[in-house]
Amino acid sequence: MPAARIARKEFDVTNDRHALFAAHAYLPQGWRRDVLLEWNEGGVLTAVSPDTAAPAGVARARGPIAPGMPNLHSHAFQRAMAGLAEYRAQAADNFWSWRDLMYRFAARMTPEALQSIARWLYVEMLKAGYTSVCEFHYLHHAPNGRGYANVAELGQRVVEAASQAGIGMTMLPVLYQYSGFNQRDPRPDQRRFLNTPEALLDLLSTLRRAKPAHGALTYGVAPHSLRAVSEASLRALLDGLDADLPRAPVHIHIAEQTGEVDECVAATGARPVAWLLDRFDVDARWCLVHATHVDAKETAALAASGAVAGLCPTTEANLGDGVFPAHDYLGANGQMGIGSDSHIAVDWRSELRLLEYGQRLVRRQRNVLASDARAQVAERLFDAALAGGARASGRAVGALAVGHRADWLVFDQTHPSLDARSPDTWLAGVVFCEHGGSPIVEVHTGGRCVVRDGRHEDEDQAYAGYREAVARLLA
Ligand code: NGQ
Ligand code: ZN
């Protein structure tokens, strides 16, 4: 049946048995045959049984299934300006001139537009096979810098958008105080972002009261960057967080541009990653986003810390950041995950492919991020991004295993990337081959099908709202 003719009600068919039988499923041990998945009312897997005979009356997956990918870094509002900064605005266009443009766009955002943009973005993420997202949320106040009547208005809109779309969320309200090292005064065009640690913690409490955590929603915080906080305010933020949400995720932008590395060295005598690891108890609850510029010592120390390197290859390429030493970092057993960040691409396959290709171009070799234990580079990257993404999310996601969210993708086994090939080549086909349509035909979150035949249940309405928001913002 043509996709366009699928009626909305067809998505509402509940799987009463809360069970699914898949001829092929990608479990933590790799591809397994004849797998029965069972989950509970709360959307959590209760049994995963390979090599099982298909029980009567249980639905069958229409193709091979694999865990949904966590997206560990997103600024939802930036989706609406993706592709609008691809011209040279001045002689030397760079990250900072892009940022000026992005700030001008952010200044125009309204609560309604933000919700519409986020809702459509999350629909796009689900269609692409991201089943959860960490939202690094720093637009907090009205355009004049004053708080909305509800201080958590904008964060709440984003959380609502996630539940409308049916994507899992880790909401990370951002602490932003300064425009540079040594507590440089913020710029006027940063006024919508600003809070003290106390005000930010207060905003987080307000948000949690309005939208309490549940199986598909959790909270953490994000000090924006070492440029935007001080050592004392970072400590105050973490102490306050621990009083309320011990072990909640902490995400920070760390070393994306060489310019900020140089400024950090000038201000503190140390490079950003070294400075942070030296002064704070950086461990598995931390996600260091764009740890792009790390020297050999920092690479080893970051890997040893258990923190997740949050890599966003398509955005990092788009913004001219540099290349993260992924080969050395993975070689040291470093944890990594991927994010779509500015949403110049919303596709985990592109992120993994570019991550590997960056290494190939720099090292002039092939299959650089494979290892002796994991010769299939796509499988190694897929596993790493699932595990690191889950860790950064602070949610039990990223594996078809008991106790984890029932979030999975269904591949079309007749897609040319899989068809007539054996399972051990499937992920390589999915990640590295680009020919036309996506091989992902269905997506399930919390055991519920939200994408069927490549279409999201809310796609038309979400797009109409997005289109209207963009037309208004650009008018
Ligand atoms: C952000 N985005 O917060 O949206 C940043 C730019 C900054 C990326 N780093 C702003 N990709 O770092 O100051
Ligand atoms: Zn970011």
Coordinates of C-alpha atoms and ligand atoms in Angstrom, one line a residue:
M1 CA 0.0 0.0 0.0
P2 CA 1.4 3.4 -0.8
A3 CA 2.6 5.1 2.3
A4 CA 0.4 8.2 1.8
R5 CA -2.7 6.1 2.1
I6 CA -2.0 4.7 5.6
A7 CA -4.7 6.0 7.9
R8 CA -3.7 7.3 11.2
K9 CA -5.8 4.7 13.0
E10 CA -3.5 2.0 11.8
F11 CA -0.9 3.3 14.2
D12 CA -3.3 2.9 17.1
V13 CA -3.5 -0.9 16.8
T14 CA -2.1 -1.8 20.2
N15 CA 0.1 -4.9 20.5
D16 CA -1.9 -6.3 23.4
R17 CA 0.4 -9.2 23.9
H18 CA 3.3 -6.9 24.4
A19 CA 5.4 -9.4 22.5
L20 CA 7.1 -9.5 19.1
F21 CA 8.9 -12.3 17.3
A22 CA 11.8 -11.3 15.0
A23 CA 13.6 -13.8 12.7
H24 CA 16.7 -11.6 13.2
A25 CA 17.5 -9.3 16.0
Y26 CA 20.7 -7.4 16.9
L27 CA 21.3 -8.3 20.6
P28 CA 24.3 -7.2 22.7
Q29 CA 26.1 -10.4 21.3
G30 CA 25.3 -9.5 17.7
W31 CA 22.7 -10.8 15.2
R32 CA 20.7 -13.7 16.6
R33 CA 18.0 -15.8 15.1
D34 CA 14.3 -16.3 16.1
V35 CA 14.2 -13.8 18.9
L36 CA 11.1 -13.3 21.1
L37 CA 10.8 -9.9 22.7
E38 CA 8.4 -9.2 25.6
W39 CA 7.8 -6.0 27.4
N40 CA 5.6 -4.5 30.1
E41 CA 2.9 -1.8 30.2
G42 CA 5.6 0.7 31.1
G43 CA 7.5 0.1 27.9
V44 CA 10.4 -1.9 29.4
L45 CA 11.7 -5.2 28.0
T46 CA 11.0 -8.1 30.3
A47 CA 12.3 -11.0 28.3
V48 CA 14.6 -11.3 25.2
S49 CA 14.8 -14.9 24.1
P50 CA 16.8 -16.0 21.0
D51 CA 16.4 -19.4 19.3
T52 CA 12.8 -19.6 20.3
A53 CA 10.0 -21.1 18.3
A54 CA 7.5 -18.5 17.3
P55 CA 4.6 -18.7 19.7
A56 CA 1.1 -18.7 18.2
G57 CA -0.7 -15.3 18.0
V58 CA 2.5 -13.2 18.5
A59 CA 3.1 -10.5 16.0
R60 CA 6.1 -11.0 13.7
A61 CA 8.5 -8.2 12.9
R62 CA 8.5 -7.4 9.2
G63 CA 12.3 -7.4 9.0
P64 CA 15.5 -7.5 11.1
I65 CA 15.3 -5.4 14.2
A66 CA 18.0 -3.5 16.1
P67 CA 18.1 -1.1 19.0
G68 CA 17.1 2.5 18.3
M69 CA 20.0 5.0 18.4
P70 CA 20.2 7.6 21.3
N71 CA 21.0 11.1 20.0
L72 CA 23.2 12.6 22.7
H73 CA 23.3 16.3 21.6
S74 CA 20.6 18.5 20.2
H75 CA 19.7 22.2 20.1
A76 CA 16.2 21.8 18.7
F77 CA 15.6 25.4 17.6
Q78 CA 18.6 25.2 15.3
R79 CA 16.8 22.8 13.0
A80 CA 14.9 25.7 11.4
M81 CA 18.1 27.4 10.3
A82 CA 19.9 24.4 9.0
G83 CA 21.0 25.2 5.5
L84 CA 20.4 28.9 5.8
A85 CA 24.0 29.7 6.7
E86 CA 25.7 28.1 3.7
Y87 CA 26.9 31.3 2.0
R88 CA 29.9 33.5 2.7
A89 CA 28.6 36.4 4.8
Q90 CA 32.1 38.0 5.2
A91 CA 35.6 37.4 3.9
A92 CA 36.5 34.8 6.6
D93 CA 33.4 32.8 7.4
N94 CA 33.9 30.6 10.5
F95 CA 32.3 29.1 13.6
W96 CA 32.0 32.5 15.2
S97 CA 30.3 34.3 12.3
W98 CA 27.9 31.3 12.1
R99 CA 27.2 31.8 15.8
D100 CA 26.4 35.5 15.2
L101 CA 23.8 34.4 12.6
M102 CA 22.5 31.7 14.9
Y103 CA 22.1 34.2 17.7
R104 CA 20.0 36.5 15.4
F105 CA 17.8 33.5 14.7
A106 CA 17.5 32.6 18.3
A107 CA 16.4 36.1 19.2
R108 CA 13.3 35.7 17.1
M109 CA 12.1 32.4 18.7
T110 CA 8.7 32.2 20.4
P111 CA 7.4 29.5 22.7
E112 CA 4.9 28.3 20.0
A113 CA 7.5 28.3 17.3
L114 CA 10.0 26.4 19.4
Q115 CA 7.4 23.7 20.2
S116 CA 6.5 23.3 16.5
I117 CA 10.1 23.1 15.4
A118 CA 11.0 20.6 18.1
R119 CA 8.0 18.5 17.4
W120 CA 8.8 18.2 13.7
L121 CA 12.5 17.7 14.5
Y122 CA 11.7 14.8 16.8
V123 CA 9.4 13.3 14.1
E124 CA 12.4 13.5 11.7
M125 CA 14.7 11.9 14.4
L126 CA 12.3 9.0 14.9
K127 CA 12.0 8.4 11.1
A128 CA 15.8 8.3 10.9
G129 CA 16.0 5.8 13.8
Y130 CA 16.9 8.0 16.8
T131 CA 14.6 6.8 19.6
S132 CA 15.8 9.2 22.3
V133 CA 17.4 12.6 22.5
C134 CA 19.5 14.7 25.0
E135 CA 18.3 18.2 24.6
F136 CA 21.0 20.8 25.5
H137 CA 18.5 23.5 26.1
Y138 CA 19.7 27.1 26.6
L139 CA 17.0 29.3 25.3
H140 CA 15.2 30.2 28.5
H141 CA 14.0 33.8 28.5
A142 CA 11.9 36.2 26.5
P143 CA 13.7 38.2 23.8
N144 CA 14.3 41.1 26.2
G145 CA 16.1 38.8 28.6
R146 CA 13.3 38.8 31.2
G147 CA 11.9 35.5 32.5
Y148 CA 8.6 34.3 31.1
A149 CA 5.8 34.1 33.7
N150 CA 6.7 30.4 33.8
V151 CA 10.5 30.5 34.1
A152 CA 10.6 27.1 32.5
E153 CA 8.2 28.0 29.6
L154 CA 10.6 27.2 26.8
G155 CA 12.0 24.0 28.3
Q156 CA 8.5 22.8 29.0
R157 CA 7.6 23.4 25.3
V158 CA 10.5 21.2 24.2
V159 CA 9.5 18.4 26.7
E160 CA 5.9 18.6 25.4
A161 CA 7.2 18.3 21.8
A162 CA 9.1 15.2 22.7
S163 CA 6.0 13.5 24.2
Q164 CA 3.9 14.6 21.2
A165 CA 6.4 12.9 18.9
G166 CA 6.9 9.9 21.1
I167 CA 10.7 10.2 21.5
G168 CA 12.6 9.5 24.7
M169 CA 14.2 12.6 26.3
T170 CA 16.9 13.6 28.6
M171 CA 16.2 17.3 29.3
L172 CA 19.4 19.3 30.1
P173 CA 18.7 22.9 31.1
V174 CA 21.8 24.9 30.4
L175 CA 23.7 27.2 32.7
Y176 CA 25.1 30.2 30.7
Q177 CA 26.6 33.2 32.6
Y178 CA 29.6 34.7 30.7
S179 CA 30.8 35.4 27.2
G180 CA 34.3 34.2 27.8
F181 CA 37.0 33.1 30.2
N182 CA 37.7 35.2 33.3
Q183 CA 34.0 35.8 33.7
R184 CA 33.8 38.2 30.8
D185 CA 30.4 40.0 30.7
P186 CA 27.8 38.3 28.6
R187 CA 26.9 39.9 25.3
P188 CA 23.5 41.5 24.7
D189 CA 22.6 38.8 22.2
Q190 CA 23.1 36.1 24.9
R191 CA 20.5 37.6 27.2
R192 CA 17.9 34.9 26.6
F193 CA 20.4 32.3 27.9
L194 CA 21.5 33.8 31.2
N195 CA 21.0 32.4 34.7
T196 CA 22.9 32.0 38.0
P197 CA 23.4 28.5 39.2
E198 CA 20.6 29.0 41.7
A199 CA 18.2 30.4 39.1
L200 CA 19.0 27.5 36.8
L201 CA 18.4 24.9 39.5
D202 CA 15.1 26.7 40.3
L203 CA 14.1 26.5 36.7
L204 CA 14.9 22.8 36.7
S205 CA 12.7 22.2 39.7
T206 CA 9.9 24.2 38.2
L207 CA 10.2 22.1 35.0
R208 CA 10.3 18.9 37.0
R209 CA 7.1 19.8 38.8
A210 CA 5.3 20.6 35.6
K211 CA 6.7 17.6 33.7
P212 CA 7.7 14.9 36.2
A213 CA 10.2 12.3 35.0
H214 CA 8.8 9.0 33.7
G215 CA 10.0 6.1 31.7
A216 CA 10.5 8.2 28.6
L217 CA 11.8 11.4 30.3
T218 CA 14.6 12.2 32.6
Y219 CA 16.6 15.3 33.6
G220 CA 20.2 16.5 34.1
V221 CA 22.0 19.8 33.6
A222 CA 24.4 21.3 31.1
P223 CA 27.0 24.0 32.0
H224 CA 27.3 25.4 28.5
S225 CA 31.1 25.5 28.2
L226 CA 34.1 26.5 30.3
R227 CA 33.7 29.9 28.5
A228 CA 30.2 30.4 29.9
V229 CA 30.6 29.4 33.6
S230 CA 33.3 29.9 36.3
E231 CA 34.9 27.2 38.4
A232 CA 32.8 28.4 41.4
S233 CA 29.5 28.5 39.5
L234 CA 30.1 25.0 38.0
R235 CA 30.7 23.7 41.5
A236 CA 27.6 25.4 42.8
L237 CA 25.6 23.9 40.0
L238 CA 26.9 20.4 40.6
D239 CA 26.4 20.6 44.4
G240 CA 22.8 21.8 43.9
L241 CA 22.1 19.1 41.4
D242 CA 23.5 16.4 43.7
A243 CA 21.2 17.5 46.5
D244 CA 18.2 16.8 44.2
L245 CA 19.2 14.4 41.5
P246 CA 22.4 12.6 42.5
R247 CA 24.1 10.9 39.5
A248 CA 22.0 12.8 37.0
P249 CA 23.8 13.4 33.7
V250 CA 26.0 16.5 33.2
H251 CA 26.9 17.6 29.7
I252 CA 29.3 20.4 28.6
H253 CA 30.7 21.7 25.4
I254 CA 34.4 21.4 25.9
A255 CA 37.0 21.9 23.1
E256 CA 35.3 22.5 19.8
Q257 CA 37.4 25.3 18.4
T258 CA 41.1 25.9 18.6
G259 CA 40.3 29.5 19.5
E260 CA 38.6 28.5 22.7
V261 CA 41.5 26.1 23.6
D262 CA 43.9 29.0 23.2
E263 CA 41.8 31.3 25.3
C264 CA 41.5 28.6 28.0
V265 CA 45.3 28.1 28.0
A266 CA 45.8 31.9 28.3
A267 CA 43.3 32.2 31.1
T268 CA 44.0 29.1 33.2
G269 CA 47.4 27.7 31.9
A270 CA 45.7 24.4 30.9
R271 CA 43.8 23.0 27.9
P272 CA 40.0 22.6 28.5
V273 CA 39.8 18.8 28.9
A274 CA 42.9 18.7 31.1
W275 CA 41.6 21.6 33.2
L276 CA 38.2 20.0 33.7
L277 CA 39.6 16.5 34.5
D278 CA 42.0 18.1 36.9
R279 CA 39.5 20.0 39.0
F280 CA 36.3 18.0 38.8
D281 CA 35.3 14.4 39.5
V282 CA 34.6 13.7 35.8
D283 CA 33.2 10.2 35.5
A284 CA 30.5 8.2 33.7
R285 CA 27.8 10.7 34.4
W286 CA 29.6 13.3 32.3
C287 CA 29.3 13.9 28.5
L288 CA 32.0 16.1 27.0
V289 CA 30.5 17.4 23.8
H290 CA 32.9 18.2 20.9
A291 CA 36.0 17.0 22.8
T292 CA 37.6 17.7 19.3
H293 CA 40.9 19.3 20.3
V294 CA 42.6 17.0 22.8
D295 CA 46.3 16.1 23.0
A296 CA 47.5 12.6 23.6
K297 CA 47.5 12.9 27.3
E298 CA 44.0 14.3 27.4
T299 CA 42.8 11.6 25.0
A300 CA 44.0 8.9 27.4
A301 CA 42.8 10.6 30.5
L302 CA 39.3 11.2 29.0
A303 CA 39.1 7.6 28.0
A304 CA 40.1 6.5 31.5
S305 CA 37.6 8.7 33.2
G306 CA 34.6 6.8 31.8
A307 CA 33.0 10.0 30.6
V308 CA 31.4 10.0 27.1
A309 CA 32.9 12.0 24.3
G310 CA 29.8 13.5 22.6
L311 CA 30.7 13.5 18.9
C312 CA 28.6 15.4 16.3
P313 CA 30.5 14.7 13.0
T314 CA 28.2 16.4 10.5
T315 CA 27.9 19.6 12.6
E316 CA 31.6 19.6 13.4
A317 CA 32.3 19.3 9.7
N318 CA 29.8 22.0 8.8
L319 CA 31.2 24.4 11.3
G320 CA 34.9 23.7 10.5
D321 CA 35.8 22.5 14.0
G322 CA 38.5 19.9 13.3
V323 CA 38.8 16.1 13.6
F324 CA 38.6 14.2 16.9
P325 CA 41.3 11.6 17.4
A326 CA 38.7 8.8 17.4
H327 CA 41.2 6.0 16.6
D328 CA 43.4 6.7 19.6
Y329 CA 40.4 7.3 21.9
L330 CA 38.6 4.1 21.0
G331 CA 41.9 2.3 21.2
A332 CA 42.1 3.4 24.8
N333 CA 38.6 2.1 25.4
G334 CA 37.0 5.5 25.5
Q335 CA 33.3 5.9 25.5
M336 CA 31.6 7.8 22.7
G337 CA 28.2 8.6 21.4
I338 CA 26.8 10.7 18.6
G339 CA 24.6 13.8 18.4
S340 CA 22.9 15.7 15.6
D341 CA 23.6 19.0 17.4
S342 CA 22.7 21.8 14.8
H343 CA 20.7 19.3 12.7
I344 CA 22.5 19.9 9.5
A345 CA 21.9 16.2 9.2
V346 CA 19.3 14.2 11.2
D347 CA 20.6 10.7 10.5
W348 CA 22.8 8.5 12.7
R349 CA 24.0 6.6 9.7
S350 CA 25.6 9.8 8.3
E351 CA 27.2 10.6 11.7
L352 CA 28.9 7.2 12.0
R353 CA 30.0 7.2 8.3
L354 CA 31.5 10.7 8.6
L355 CA 33.2 9.7 11.9
E356 CA 35.0 6.9 10.1
Y357 CA 35.7 8.9 6.9
G358 CA 37.3 11.7 8.9
Q359 CA 39.8 9.2 10.3
R360 CA 40.3 7.6 6.8
L361 CA 41.1 11.0 5.2
V362 CA 43.5 12.0 8.0
R363 CA 45.3 8.6 8.3
R364 CA 45.0 7.6 4.6
Q365 CA 43.8 4.1 5.6
R366 CA 40.6 2.2 5.6
N367 CA 38.4 0.7 8.3
V368 CA 40.3 2.7 10.8
L369 CA 37.8 2.4 13.7
A370 CA 37.6 -1.4 13.5
S371 CA 39.5 -3.3 16.1
D372 CA 41.1 -6.7 16.3
A373 CA 38.1 -7.9 18.4
R374 CA 35.6 -6.1 16.1
A375 CA 36.7 -6.3 12.5
Q376 CA 33.4 -5.0 11.2
V377 CA 33.7 -1.2 11.5
A378 CA 30.0 -0.4 11.2
E379 CA 29.2 -2.9 14.0
R380 CA 31.9 -1.5 16.2
L381 CA 30.7 2.1 15.7
F382 CA 27.0 1.1 16.1
D383 CA 27.8 -0.7 19.4
A384 CA 29.9 2.1 20.7
A385 CA 27.3 4.8 19.9
L386 CA 24.5 2.8 21.5
A387 CA 26.5 2.3 24.7
G388 CA 27.9 5.8 25.0
G389 CA 24.6 7.3 23.9
A390 CA 22.8 5.4 26.6
R391 CA 25.4 6.4 29.2
A392 CA 25.1 10.0 28.3
S393 CA 21.3 9.8 28.4
G394 CA 21.1 8.5 31.9
R395 CA 18.4 6.1 30.8
A396 CA 18.3 2.4 30.2
V397 CA 18.3 2.5 26.4
G398 CA 20.5 1.3 23.5
A399 CA 20.2 -2.5 23.9
L400 CA 17.6 -5.2 23.3
A401 CA 18.1 -6.5 26.8
V402 CA 15.9 -7.1 29.8
G403 CA 15.4 -3.9 31.8
H404 CA 16.0 -1.6 28.8
R405 CA 13.4 0.5 27.0
A406 CA 11.6 -1.3 24.3
D407 CA 13.0 1.0 21.6
W408 CA 13.9 -0.6 18.3
L409 CA 14.1 -0.2 14.5
V410 CA 12.9 -2.5 11.8
F411 CA 15.0 -2.7 8.7
D412 CA 13.6 -3.6 5.3
Q413 CA 15.3 -6.9 4.4
T414 CA 14.6 -6.3 0.8
H415 CA 16.4 -3.0 0.7
P416 CA 19.5 -3.3 -1.6
S417 CA 21.8 -2.7 1.4
L418 CA 20.6 -5.9 3.0
D419 CA 18.9 -8.0 0.3
A420 CA 20.7 -11.2 -0.7
R421 CA 23.4 -10.5 1.8
S422 CA 24.2 -12.2 5.1
P423 CA 23.5 -10.6 8.5
D424 CA 27.1 -9.9 9.3
T425 CA 27.2 -7.4 6.4
W426 CA 23.8 -5.7 7.2
L427 CA 25.1 -2.9 9.4
A428 CA 27.9 -2.1 7.0
G429 CA 25.3 -1.8 4.2
V430 CA 23.1 0.4 6.4
V431 CA 25.9 2.7 7.5
F432 CA 28.1 3.0 4.5
C433 CA 25.9 2.6 1.4
E434 CA 24.0 5.6 0.3
H435 CA 21.4 4.7 -2.3
G436 CA 18.1 6.5 -2.1
G437 CA 15.6 5.5 0.5
S438 CA 16.2 4.6 4.1
P439 CA 16.4 1.0 5.0
I440 CA 14.5 1.8 8.2
V441 CA 10.9 1.0 7.8
E442 CA 9.5 0.9 11.3
V443 CA 10.5 2.5 14.6
H444 CA 9.1 1.6 18.1
T445 CA 9.5 3.5 21.3
G446 CA 8.5 2.1 24.7
G447 CA 7.0 -0.9 22.7
R448 CA 4.8 1.3 20.6
C449 CA 5.1 1.7 16.9
V450 CA 5.6 5.4 16.0
V451 CA 6.9 5.0 12.5
R452 CA 5.3 2.6 10.1
D453 CA 6.2 2.2 6.4
G454 CA 8.7 5.0 6.9
R455 CA 6.0 7.4 8.0
H456 CA 5.5 8.9 11.5
E457 CA 2.0 8.8 12.9
D458 CA 2.0 12.6 13.4
E459 CA 4.0 13.5 10.4
D460 CA 1.5 15.7 8.4
Q461 CA 0.4 17.7 11.4
A462 CA 3.9 18.1 12.8
Y463 CA 5.1 19.3 9.4
A464 CA 2.3 21.8 8.9
G465 CA 3.1 23.4 12.3
Y466 CA 6.8 23.5 11.5
R467 CA 6.2 25.1 8.1
E468 CA 4.1 27.8 9.6
A469 CA 6.7 28.5 12.3
V470 CA 9.5 28.8 9.9
A471 CA 7.5 31.0 7.5
R472 CA 6.8 33.4 10.5
L473 CA 10.4 33.4 11.8
L474 CA 11.8 34.2 8.4
A475 CA 9.1 36.7 7.4
Ligands
NGQ1 C1 25.6 26.2 20.8 N1 26.8 25.1 19.0 O1 25.5 26.4 22.0 O2 24.5 26.2 20.0 C2 26.9 26.1 20.1 C3 27.4 27.4 19.6 C4 28.8 28.3 21.4 C5 27.9 24.4 18.7 N2 28.9 24.4 19.4 C6 27.6 28.4 20.6 N3 27.9 23.6 17.7 O3 29.5 27.3 21.4 O4 29.2 29.4 22.0
ZN2 ZN 26.0 22.0 21.2

